Amino acid sequence: MKIDFTHHQSAHCENGVVSNLMKHNGFQVSEPMVFGIGSGLLFCYIPFLKVNYAPVFTYRAMPGHIFNRFAKRVGIKVKREKFSNPTAAKKRLDENLAANNPVGLQVGVYNLTYFPDEYRFHFNAHNLVVYGKENDTYLISDPVMENVTTLTSKELEKVRFAKGAMAPKGHIYYPTVFPDKLELESAIVKGIKHTCRDMAAPVPFVGVKGIKTVAKLIRKWPKKLGVKKANHYLGQIVRMQEEIGTGGGGFRYIYGAFLQESGELLKNEELKKLSIEMTEIGDMWRDFALESSRIYKNRSNSIAIDKYDEVATLLESIANREKAFFKKLKKAV
Amino acid sequence: MKKKEVPQDESSLNKVNSKELCYAVDEDGNYTTELSSGWDPKKIALDNALEDIEKRVEEARLRVLAGTTSPIEYYMELCKMDLTILASYVGFFKWTVKRHFKPSVFQKLSNKKLAKYADVFDITIEELQNGPS
């Protein structure tokens, strides 16, 4: 059985799943719109959570939050379920497919056979849509892939029950109740205000303050951790910022697209101007990635300390720019 | 980022015939999307991370051959896992898994426990017992 579902590629998996499921249900909502209304943009440094032997630096809200906020703000209801038993999880999936309902699944990346080996890490917060089943093979729309793909039921069970941090536990979700018309305007304002609040959070690990904290750390890393580890950590920042899913510049470009679309919708010229500024900030993040890569490209142990100072300074100027930016954005809505 | 500046460098995405979606601005200043085949700064970061894993695998292999650790640690590294991830897959405490790293303890492991590890590593019990060559 194959549900008539249209696959649209997106930059990020969660936004993509939401946007594709909304489109399937007759609501044209773009990926940036989902991301912006769901207050996806963030910066957060999580020193105690280690991935691949380096701390986590995230440029987005926690998995699941974007969809939940989006749903609440535009007035749709989302059904979510987790399972301890794979057979029950499979049964629920099959029931939905039989009822012609494509569903979102949270999965682990490590056993996704259609990913290149190089990208297969133990990362458990990936999202995809299942839109059908033919014999023992599930039809998969993975939003970060250009084309649709398939997984056998054994493969799908493996990724649904991946273990480790943020284990998906068979997590299945789909929108259930829709309003007659989506209230995008008020949702946009709420989404923007939430993001402004997050970015100005008075905590040293979050938002603009988090960026400044990391800049300070980068200055210390080569002396404190040694060049090898410092470069490993710097590489981790760039990967979290640019690896598949962020749309470039640590989600800043997606956010720029959201501001532009919102500016049109709300007839707010200020938002359109701020979209241009967001793009410039995205470009600064790209420069930061480029300069950082010049450091870790060099595998020797003799890298001048002032190189780290340079990228740290770049990061501080980004923090200052974003600080001013989110103040202006808060006033614009 | 301008649409025509979206990087088209080599990356392992080419292997599966896919590209990733980026957001960029066209010549009229409107946001649009563009596919990117890859970008060197992140490819270098990924390559470095993979190289580190290879090094860890090789070090574990040498330790198994030297008799200071069991093949479990080697296969853990080979599967890009760490102690936390492996422990949650096999359903043991971390300290239990660590104990199984001891060659003397590993020798005496029951077939049931060995089967759990072999299953997680997607190998046979014999392959697990023989370890790397």
Short mmCIF file of C-alpha atoms in Angstrom, two decimals:
data_model
loop_
_atom_site.label_atom_id
_atom_site.label_comp_id
_atom_site.label_asym_id
_atom_site.label_seq_id
_atom_site.Cartn_x
_atom_site.Cartn_y
_atom_site.Cartn_z
CA MET A 1 0.00 0.00 0.00
CA LYS A 2 1.29 3.40 -0.93
CA ILE A 3 -0.13 6.67 0.36
CA ASP A 4 -0.23 9.52 -2.14
CA PHE A 5 2.42 11.60 -0.39
CA THR A 6 4.68 14.22 -1.95
CA HIS A 7 8.30 14.29 -0.84
CA HIS A 8 9.83 17.77 -0.54
CA GLN A 9 13.50 17.96 0.39
CA SER A 10 14.30 20.22 3.32
CA ALA A 11 17.43 21.37 5.10
CA HIS A 12 16.50 20.03 8.52
CA CYS A 13 14.76 16.76 9.32
CA GLU A 14 12.27 17.89 11.99
CA ASN A 15 11.08 21.01 10.14
CA GLY A 16 10.93 18.96 6.97
CA VAL A 17 8.75 16.24 8.46
CA VAL A 18 6.36 18.81 9.91
CA SER A 19 6.23 20.87 6.72
CA ASN A 20 5.67 17.76 4.57
CA LEU A 21 2.96 16.36 6.84
CA MET A 22 1.21 19.76 6.86
CA LYS A 23 1.36 19.97 3.07
CA HIS A 24 -0.03 16.45 2.86
CA ASN A 25 -3.00 17.61 4.96
CA GLY A 26 -3.63 20.55 2.69
CA PHE A 27 -1.80 23.36 4.51
CA GLN A 28 0.99 25.01 2.58
CA VAL A 29 3.55 25.74 5.28
CA SER A 30 7.21 26.19 4.35
CA GLU A 31 10.14 24.77 6.27
CA PRO A 32 11.33 28.24 7.46
CA MET A 33 7.80 28.99 8.67
CA VAL A 34 7.74 25.83 10.81
CA PHE A 35 11.21 26.61 12.13
CA GLY A 36 10.43 30.24 12.98
CA ILE A 37 7.00 29.69 14.54
CA GLY A 38 8.42 26.75 16.50
CA SER A 39 11.22 29.04 17.79
CA GLY A 40 13.86 26.68 16.45
CA LEU A 41 16.74 29.17 16.48
CA LEU A 42 19.05 29.00 19.47
CA PHE A 43 22.60 28.72 20.64
CA CYS A 44 23.38 26.43 23.51
CA TYR A 45 26.59 24.99 24.91
CA ILE A 46 26.11 21.74 26.85
CA PRO A 47 29.44 20.88 28.50
CA PHE A 48 28.23 17.77 30.33
CA LEU A 49 26.73 16.10 27.25
CA LYS A 50 29.50 14.53 25.19
CA VAL A 51 29.07 13.37 21.60
CA ASN A 52 32.07 11.76 19.91
CA TYR A 53 34.23 12.71 22.88
CA ALA A 54 33.50 16.43 22.61
CA PRO A 55 30.87 18.65 24.28
CA VAL A 56 27.67 19.53 22.44
CA PHE A 57 27.14 22.94 20.85
CA THR A 58 23.68 23.23 19.44
CA TYR A 59 22.25 25.90 17.17
CA ARG A 60 18.63 24.80 17.54
CA ALA A 61 15.95 23.96 20.08
CA MET A 62 15.67 20.48 21.62
CA PRO A 63 14.29 17.74 19.36
CA GLY A 64 10.50 17.67 19.42
CA HIS A 65 10.15 21.21 20.75
CA ILE A 66 9.89 22.84 17.34
CA PHE A 67 6.89 20.74 16.30
CA ASN A 68 5.19 21.04 19.71
CA ARG A 69 5.48 24.84 19.77
CA PHE A 70 4.46 25.12 16.16
CA ALA A 71 1.39 22.93 16.77
CA LYS A 72 0.34 24.87 19.85
CA ARG A 73 0.76 28.25 18.15
CA VAL A 74 -1.12 27.47 14.95
CA GLY A 75 -3.78 25.40 16.69
CA ILE A 76 -3.21 21.84 15.53
CA LYS A 77 -3.04 18.77 17.77
CA VAL A 78 -0.23 16.25 17.61
CA LYS A 79 -0.48 12.65 18.68
CA ARG A 80 2.76 11.20 20.04
CA GLU A 81 3.47 7.69 21.24
CA LYS A 82 6.51 5.77 22.47
CA PHE A 83 6.81 2.02 22.93
CA SER A 84 8.86 -0.42 24.93
CA ASN A 85 7.80 -3.29 22.70
CA PRO A 86 8.92 -3.27 19.01
CA THR A 87 5.99 -5.45 17.94
CA ALA A 88 3.47 -2.99 19.37
CA ALA A 89 5.38 -0.14 17.70
CA LYS A 90 5.23 -1.90 14.35
CA LYS A 91 1.53 -2.66 14.78
CA ARG A 92 0.71 1.01 15.43
CA LEU A 93 2.71 2.08 12.39
CA ASP A 94 0.94 -0.46 10.16
CA GLU A 95 -2.47 0.61 11.46
CA ASN A 96 -1.77 4.20 10.51
CA LEU A 97 -0.53 3.28 7.06
CA ALA A 98 -3.62 1.14 6.51
CA ALA A 99 -5.71 4.17 7.50
CA ASN A 100 -3.95 6.18 4.79
CA ASN A 101 -2.12 8.32 7.34
CA PRO A 102 1.59 9.06 6.74
CA VAL A 103 3.42 9.39 10.07
CA GLY A 104 6.59 10.94 11.44
CA LEU A 105 9.11 8.71 13.20
CA GLN A 106 12.08 9.55 15.38
CA VAL A 107 15.00 7.30 14.49
CA GLY A 108 18.69 6.69 15.17
CA VAL A 109 21.06 7.51 12.32
CA TYR A 110 23.64 4.75 12.86
CA ASN A 111 21.69 2.02 11.07
CA LEU A 112 20.15 4.14 8.33
CA THR A 113 21.44 2.10 5.42
CA TYR A 114 20.78 4.78 2.81
CA PHE A 115 23.11 7.30 4.51
CA PRO A 116 26.76 7.38 3.46
CA ASP A 117 28.88 5.46 6.03
CA GLU A 118 30.72 8.64 6.95
CA TYR A 119 27.52 10.17 8.33
CA ARG A 120 26.43 7.16 10.34
CA PHE A 121 27.01 8.13 13.96
CA HIS A 122 25.04 7.19 17.05
CA PHE A 123 22.75 10.19 16.81
CA ASN A 124 19.18 9.43 17.84
CA ALA A 125 17.16 12.53 17.02
CA HIS A 126 16.69 12.11 13.30
CA ASN A 127 13.18 12.30 11.80
CA LEU A 128 11.55 10.81 8.73
CA VAL A 129 8.12 10.06 7.28
CA VAL A 130 6.80 6.59 6.46
CA TYR A 131 4.23 6.80 3.68
CA GLY A 132 3.60 3.20 2.72
CA LYS A 133 4.53 -0.43 2.84
CA GLU A 134 5.08 -2.91 0.04
CA ASN A 135 5.48 -6.52 1.23
CA ASP A 136 8.12 -6.27 3.92
CA THR A 137 9.55 -2.94 2.80
CA TYR A 138 8.57 0.45 4.16
CA LEU A 139 8.47 3.50 1.90
CA ILE A 140 10.49 6.29 3.47
CA SER A 141 10.52 10.02 2.85
CA ASP A 142 13.61 11.29 4.63
CA PRO A 143 13.41 15.09 4.30
CA VAL A 144 17.17 15.65 4.12
CA MET A 145 17.51 13.28 1.14
CA GLU A 146 16.89 14.42 -2.41
CA ASN A 147 14.70 11.41 -3.20
CA VAL A 148 12.45 8.95 -1.38
CA THR A 149 13.95 5.69 -0.24
CA THR A 150 13.04 2.39 1.50
CA LEU A 151 13.89 0.35 4.59
CA THR A 152 13.07 -3.30 5.32
CA SER A 153 10.96 -3.89 8.40
CA LYS A 154 14.03 -5.29 10.18
CA GLU A 155 16.07 -2.19 9.31
CA LEU A 156 13.26 0.09 10.38
CA GLU A 157 12.90 -1.69 13.72
CA LYS A 158 16.62 -1.27 14.33
CA VAL A 159 16.56 2.50 13.80
CA ARG A 160 13.32 2.96 15.76
CA PHE A 161 14.83 1.15 18.72
CA ALA A 162 18.34 2.58 18.60
CA LYS A 163 19.84 2.95 22.09
CA GLY A 164 21.90 5.60 23.83
CA ALA A 165 21.23 9.28 24.53
CA MET A 166 17.75 10.42 23.35
CA ALA A 167 16.77 6.86 22.40
CA PRO A 168 13.70 7.10 20.13
CA LYS A 169 11.82 4.17 21.76
CA GLY A 170 9.73 3.71 18.65
CA HIS A 171 8.53 7.33 18.83
CA ILE A 172 5.71 7.87 16.31
CA TYR A 173 3.88 11.18 15.78
CA TYR A 174 1.38 12.81 13.46
CA PRO A 175 -1.01 15.78 13.47
CA THR A 176 -4.61 14.82 14.27
CA VAL A 177 -6.84 17.88 14.61
CA PHE A 178 -6.62 20.89 12.29
CA PRO A 179 -8.32 24.28 12.49
CA ASP A 180 -10.28 25.54 9.47
CA LYS A 181 -7.63 28.12 8.79
CA LEU A 182 -4.13 28.37 10.23
CA GLU A 183 -3.62 31.50 12.36
CA LEU A 184 -0.11 32.21 11.11
CA GLU A 185 0.04 35.92 11.99
CA SER A 186 -0.28 35.64 15.76
CA ALA A 187 1.80 32.44 15.74
CA ILE A 188 4.65 34.27 14.01
CA VAL A 189 4.68 37.00 16.65
CA LYS A 190 4.71 34.45 19.47
CA GLY A 191 7.46 32.46 17.78
CA ILE A 192 9.66 35.54 17.30
CA LYS A 193 9.17 36.78 20.86
CA HIS A 194 10.11 33.37 22.25
CA THR A 195 13.32 33.30 20.18
CA CYS A 196 14.26 36.83 21.28
CA ARG A 197 13.78 35.75 24.89
CA ASP A 198 15.88 32.59 24.45
CA MET A 199 18.72 34.43 22.77
CA ALA A 200 18.83 37.03 25.56
CA ALA A 201 18.62 34.41 28.34
CA PRO A 202 20.58 35.44 31.43
CA VAL A 203 22.42 32.09 31.56
CA PRO A 204 26.06 31.67 30.57
CA PHE A 205 25.40 28.62 28.34
CA VAL A 206 22.44 29.86 26.33
CA GLY A 207 21.90 32.40 23.55
CA VAL A 208 24.20 35.36 23.09
CA LYS A 209 25.84 34.76 26.47
CA GLY A 210 26.49 31.15 25.46
CA ILE A 211 28.31 32.31 22.31
CA LYS A 212 30.49 34.60 24.43
CA THR A 213 31.25 31.79 26.86
CA VAL A 214 32.40 29.54 24.01
CA ALA A 215 34.55 32.35 22.59
CA LYS A 216 36.30 32.64 25.94
CA LEU A 217 36.79 28.88 26.10
CA ILE A 218 38.33 28.78 22.61
CA ARG A 219 41.03 31.19 23.79
CA LYS A 220 41.89 28.80 26.61
CA TRP A 221 41.58 25.46 24.79
CA PRO A 222 45.05 25.19 23.18
CA LYS A 223 46.80 25.75 26.52
CA LYS A 224 44.34 23.88 28.70
CA LEU A 225 43.53 20.89 26.48
CA GLY A 226 46.44 20.79 24.04
CA VAL A 227 46.26 21.50 20.33
CA LYS A 228 44.86 18.08 19.39
CA LYS A 229 41.83 18.26 21.61
CA ALA A 230 41.32 21.99 20.95
CA ASN A 231 41.11 21.22 17.24
CA HIS A 232 38.77 18.30 17.83
CA TYR A 233 36.43 20.58 19.78
CA LEU A 234 36.65 23.33 17.16
CA GLY A 235 35.78 20.75 14.50
CA GLN A 236 32.80 19.69 16.58
CA ILE A 237 31.49 23.28 16.66
CA VAL A 238 31.74 23.59 12.90
CA ARG A 239 30.07 20.23 12.34
CA MET A 240 27.16 21.10 14.61
CA GLN A 241 26.87 24.43 12.82
CA GLU A 242 27.11 23.27 9.23
CA GLU A 243 26.53 19.52 8.96
CA ILE A 244 23.46 18.35 7.07
CA GLY A 245 20.39 19.88 8.53
CA THR A 246 21.17 23.48 9.35
CA GLY A 247 20.64 24.97 5.89
CA GLY A 248 24.00 26.76 6.39
CA GLY A 249 25.29 29.19 9.00
CA GLY A 250 23.86 27.33 11.99
CA PHE A 251 20.21 27.78 10.93
CA ARG A 252 20.70 31.56 10.54
CA TYR A 253 19.83 31.45 6.82
CA ILE A 254 16.64 29.48 7.43
CA TYR A 255 15.72 32.09 10.01
CA GLY A 256 16.46 34.85 7.50
CA ALA A 257 14.06 33.15 5.07
CA PHE A 258 11.46 32.97 7.84
CA LEU A 259 11.78 36.70 8.59
CA GLN A 260 11.43 37.56 4.93
CA GLU A 261 8.32 35.40 4.50
CA SER A 262 6.85 36.80 7.73
CA GLY A 263 7.58 40.37 6.64
CA GLU A 264 5.49 39.81 3.51
CA LEU A 265 2.70 38.09 5.39
CA LEU A 266 2.46 40.69 8.18
CA LYS A 267 3.26 43.57 5.78
CA ASN A 268 6.05 44.50 8.15
CA GLU A 269 8.92 46.27 6.34
CA GLU A 270 11.13 46.14 9.43
CA LEU A 271 11.09 42.33 9.41
CA LYS A 272 12.22 42.31 5.79
CA LYS A 273 15.12 44.62 6.68
CA LEU A 274 16.02 42.38 9.60
CA SER A 275 16.00 39.39 7.25
CA ILE A 276 18.83 41.04 5.32
CA GLU A 277 20.72 41.57 8.55
CA MET A 278 20.16 37.94 9.58
CA THR A 279 21.72 36.88 6.28
CA GLU A 280 24.78 39.00 7.09
CA ILE A 281 25.02 37.33 10.50
CA GLY A 282 24.77 33.93 8.78
CA ASP A 283 27.68 34.99 6.57
CA MET A 284 29.70 35.80 9.70
CA TRP A 285 29.06 32.28 11.03
CA ARG A 286 30.24 30.89 7.69
CA ASP A 287 33.43 32.97 7.98
CA PHE A 288 33.92 31.63 11.49
CA ALA A 289 33.62 28.04 10.15
CA LEU A 290 36.05 28.80 7.33
CA GLU A 291 38.65 30.38 9.63
CA SER A 292 38.28 27.53 12.14
CA SER A 293 38.81 24.96 9.41
CA ARG A 294 42.11 26.65 8.54
CA ILE A 295 43.22 25.83 12.09
CA TYR A 296 42.14 22.20 12.24
CA LYS A 297 43.16 21.46 8.67
CA ASN A 298 46.70 21.76 9.93
CA ARG A 299 47.41 18.46 11.66
CA SER A 300 50.75 19.60 13.14
CA ASN A 301 51.04 20.47 16.78
CA SER A 302 52.57 23.88 16.23
CA ILE A 303 49.66 26.21 15.61
CA ALA A 304 50.16 29.77 16.76
CA ILE A 305 47.98 30.55 19.77
CA ASP A 306 46.89 33.81 18.17
CA LYS A 307 44.99 31.81 15.51
CA TYR A 308 42.59 30.64 18.22
CA ASP A 309 42.35 34.20 19.49
CA GLU A 310 41.38 35.32 16.01
CA VAL A 311 38.43 32.94 15.70
CA ALA A 312 37.41 33.72 19.29
CA THR A 313 37.31 37.41 18.42
CA LEU A 314 35.22 36.61 15.37
CA LEU A 315 32.80 34.70 17.59
CA GLU A 316 32.60 37.62 20.02
CA SER A 317 31.72 39.99 17.23
CA ILE A 318 28.96 37.58 16.15
CA ALA A 319 27.65 37.55 19.74
CA ASN A 320 27.56 41.35 19.85
CA ARG A 321 25.85 41.54 16.49
CA GLU A 322 23.21 38.99 17.53
CA LYS A 323 22.66 40.75 20.84
CA ALA A 324 21.79 43.98 19.03
CA PHE A 325 19.84 42.07 16.40
CA PHE A 326 17.44 40.31 18.75
CA LYS A 327 16.79 43.57 20.61
CA LYS A 328 15.71 45.14 17.33
CA LEU A 329 13.69 42.08 16.37
CA LYS A 330 11.80 42.15 19.65
CA LYS A 331 10.77 45.75 18.96
CA ALA A 332 9.76 44.95 15.37
CA VAL A 333 6.82 42.69 16.30
CA MET B 1 24.99 33.70 1.38
CA LYS B 2 24.26 34.34 -2.30
CA LYS B 3 22.69 31.54 -4.29
CA LYS B 4 25.64 31.36 -6.67
CA GLU B 5 28.05 31.20 -3.71
CA VAL B 6 26.53 28.00 -2.30
CA PRO B 7 29.60 25.74 -2.15
CA GLN B 8 29.83 22.75 -4.48
CA ASP B 9 32.81 20.91 -3.00
CA GLU B 10 33.35 17.16 -2.90
CA SER B 11 31.84 15.18 -0.05
CA SER B 12 30.72 11.64 0.71
CA LEU B 13 27.16 12.65 -0.19
CA ASN B 14 28.20 12.10 -3.80
CA LYS B 15 28.49 8.38 -3.02
CA VAL B 16 24.76 8.07 -2.41
CA ASN B 17 23.88 10.50 -5.20
CA SER B 18 22.38 13.06 -2.88
CA LYS B 19 22.95 16.72 -2.17
CA GLU B 20 21.92 18.79 0.76
CA LEU B 21 19.58 21.73 0.77
CA CYS B 22 20.87 25.19 1.70
CA TYR B 23 19.05 28.48 2.06
CA ALA B 24 20.47 31.41 0.10
CA VAL B 25 19.50 34.73 -1.42
CA ASP B 26 18.96 35.22 -5.15
CA GLU B 27 19.96 38.27 -7.19
CA ASP B 28 16.80 40.18 -6.25
CA GLY B 29 17.48 39.61 -2.55
CA ASN B 30 14.76 36.98 -2.18
CA TYR B 31 15.33 33.84 -0.16
CA THR B 32 15.41 30.60 -2.08
CA THR B 33 16.97 27.16 -1.75
CA GLU B 34 19.92 25.65 -3.55
CA LEU B 35 21.46 22.18 -3.45
CA SER B 36 25.03 21.86 -2.26
CA SER B 37 27.28 18.88 -2.92
CA GLY B 38 29.43 19.71 0.10
CA TRP B 39 31.70 22.28 1.74
CA ASP B 40 35.37 21.75 2.53
CA PRO B 41 35.44 23.28 6.06
CA LYS B 42 32.97 20.69 7.27
CA LYS B 43 34.39 17.87 5.21
CA ILE B 44 37.76 18.44 6.87
CA ALA B 45 36.10 18.40 10.32
CA LEU B 46 34.27 15.16 9.48
CA ASP B 47 37.42 13.55 8.03
CA ASN B 48 39.35 14.48 11.18
CA ALA B 49 36.67 12.98 13.40
CA LEU B 50 36.67 9.76 11.36
CA GLU B 51 40.47 9.63 11.47
CA ASP B 52 40.29 9.89 15.28
CA ILE B 53 37.90 6.95 15.36
CA GLU B 54 40.20 4.91 13.12
CA LYS B 55 43.04 5.65 15.49
CA ARG B 56 40.97 4.51 18.46
CA VAL B 57 40.08 1.28 16.65
CA GLU B 58 43.71 0.60 15.82
CA GLU B 59 44.81 1.28 19.40
CA ALA B 60 42.12 -1.07 20.72
CA ARG B 61 43.20 -3.72 18.22
CA LEU B 62 46.79 -3.53 19.42
CA ARG B 63 45.64 -3.78 23.04
CA VAL B 64 43.61 -6.91 22.26
CA LEU B 65 46.65 -8.47 20.56
CA ALA B 66 48.80 -7.51 23.56
CA GLY B 67 46.28 -9.19 25.84
CA THR B 68 45.39 -6.08 27.85
CA THR B 69 41.76 -5.79 26.73
CA SER B 70 39.04 -8.04 25.30
CA PRO B 71 37.66 -7.97 21.74
CA ILE B 72 34.53 -6.28 23.13
CA GLU B 73 36.37 -2.98 23.42
CA TYR B 74 37.73 -3.36 19.89
CA TYR B 75 34.29 -4.00 18.39
CA MET B 76 32.82 -1.17 20.47
CA GLU B 77 35.27 1.25 18.84
CA LEU B 78 34.72 -0.30 15.42
CA CYS B 79 30.97 0.39 15.78
CA LYS B 80 31.71 4.05 16.71
CA MET B 81 30.28 3.43 20.18
CA ASP B 82 31.39 4.53 23.60
CA LEU B 83 30.84 2.85 26.95
CA THR B 84 27.48 4.57 27.56
CA ILE B 85 26.06 3.60 24.18
CA LEU B 86 27.29 0.00 24.33
CA ALA B 87 25.98 -0.45 27.89
CA SER B 88 22.51 0.73 26.87
CA TYR B 89 22.46 -1.56 23.81
CA VAL B 90 23.39 -4.72 25.73
CA GLY B 91 21.43 -3.73 28.83
CA PHE B 92 24.31 -4.01 31.32
CA PHE B 93 25.70 -1.43 33.70
CA LYS B 94 28.68 0.52 32.44
CA TRP B 95 30.91 -1.00 35.11
CA THR B 96 29.81 -4.49 34.04
CA VAL B 97 30.77 -3.77 30.43
CA LYS B 98 34.07 -2.39 31.63
CA ARG B 99 34.66 -5.62 33.56
CA HIS B 100 34.01 -7.56 30.36
CA PHE B 101 36.90 -5.65 28.80
CA LYS B 102 39.20 -7.69 31.07
CA PRO B 103 40.51 -10.65 29.03
CA SER B 104 40.30 -13.00 32.03
CA VAL B 105 36.62 -12.10 32.63
CA PHE B 106 35.86 -12.20 28.89
CA GLN B 107 37.18 -15.79 28.67
CA LYS B 108 34.58 -16.93 31.18
CA LEU B 109 31.55 -15.06 29.76
CA SER B 110 28.49 -17.21 29.19
CA ASN B 111 27.29 -17.82 25.66
CA LYS B 112 24.16 -15.84 26.48
CA LYS B 113 26.14 -12.71 27.30
CA LEU B 114 28.46 -13.21 24.35
CA ALA B 115 25.42 -13.53 22.09
CA LYS B 116 24.12 -10.16 23.31
CA TYR B 117 27.37 -8.46 22.37
CA ALA B 118 27.66 -10.33 19.08
CA ASP B 119 24.12 -9.31 18.20
CA VAL B 120 24.78 -5.63 18.90
CA PHE B 121 28.01 -5.69 16.87
CA ASP B 122 26.25 -7.64 14.10
CA ILE B 123 28.86 -10.45 14.14
CA THR B 124 28.89 -14.12 15.18
CA ILE B 125 29.97 -15.30 18.64
CA GLU B 126 33.00 -16.96 17.02
CA GLU B 127 34.03 -13.69 15.39
CA LEU B 128 33.69 -11.96 18.75
CA GLN B 129 35.75 -14.63 20.53
CA ASN B 130 38.45 -14.66 17.88
CA GLY B 131 38.74 -10.88 17.92
CA PRO B 132 40.67 -8.79 15.41
CA SER B 133 43.62 -10.23 13.57
#
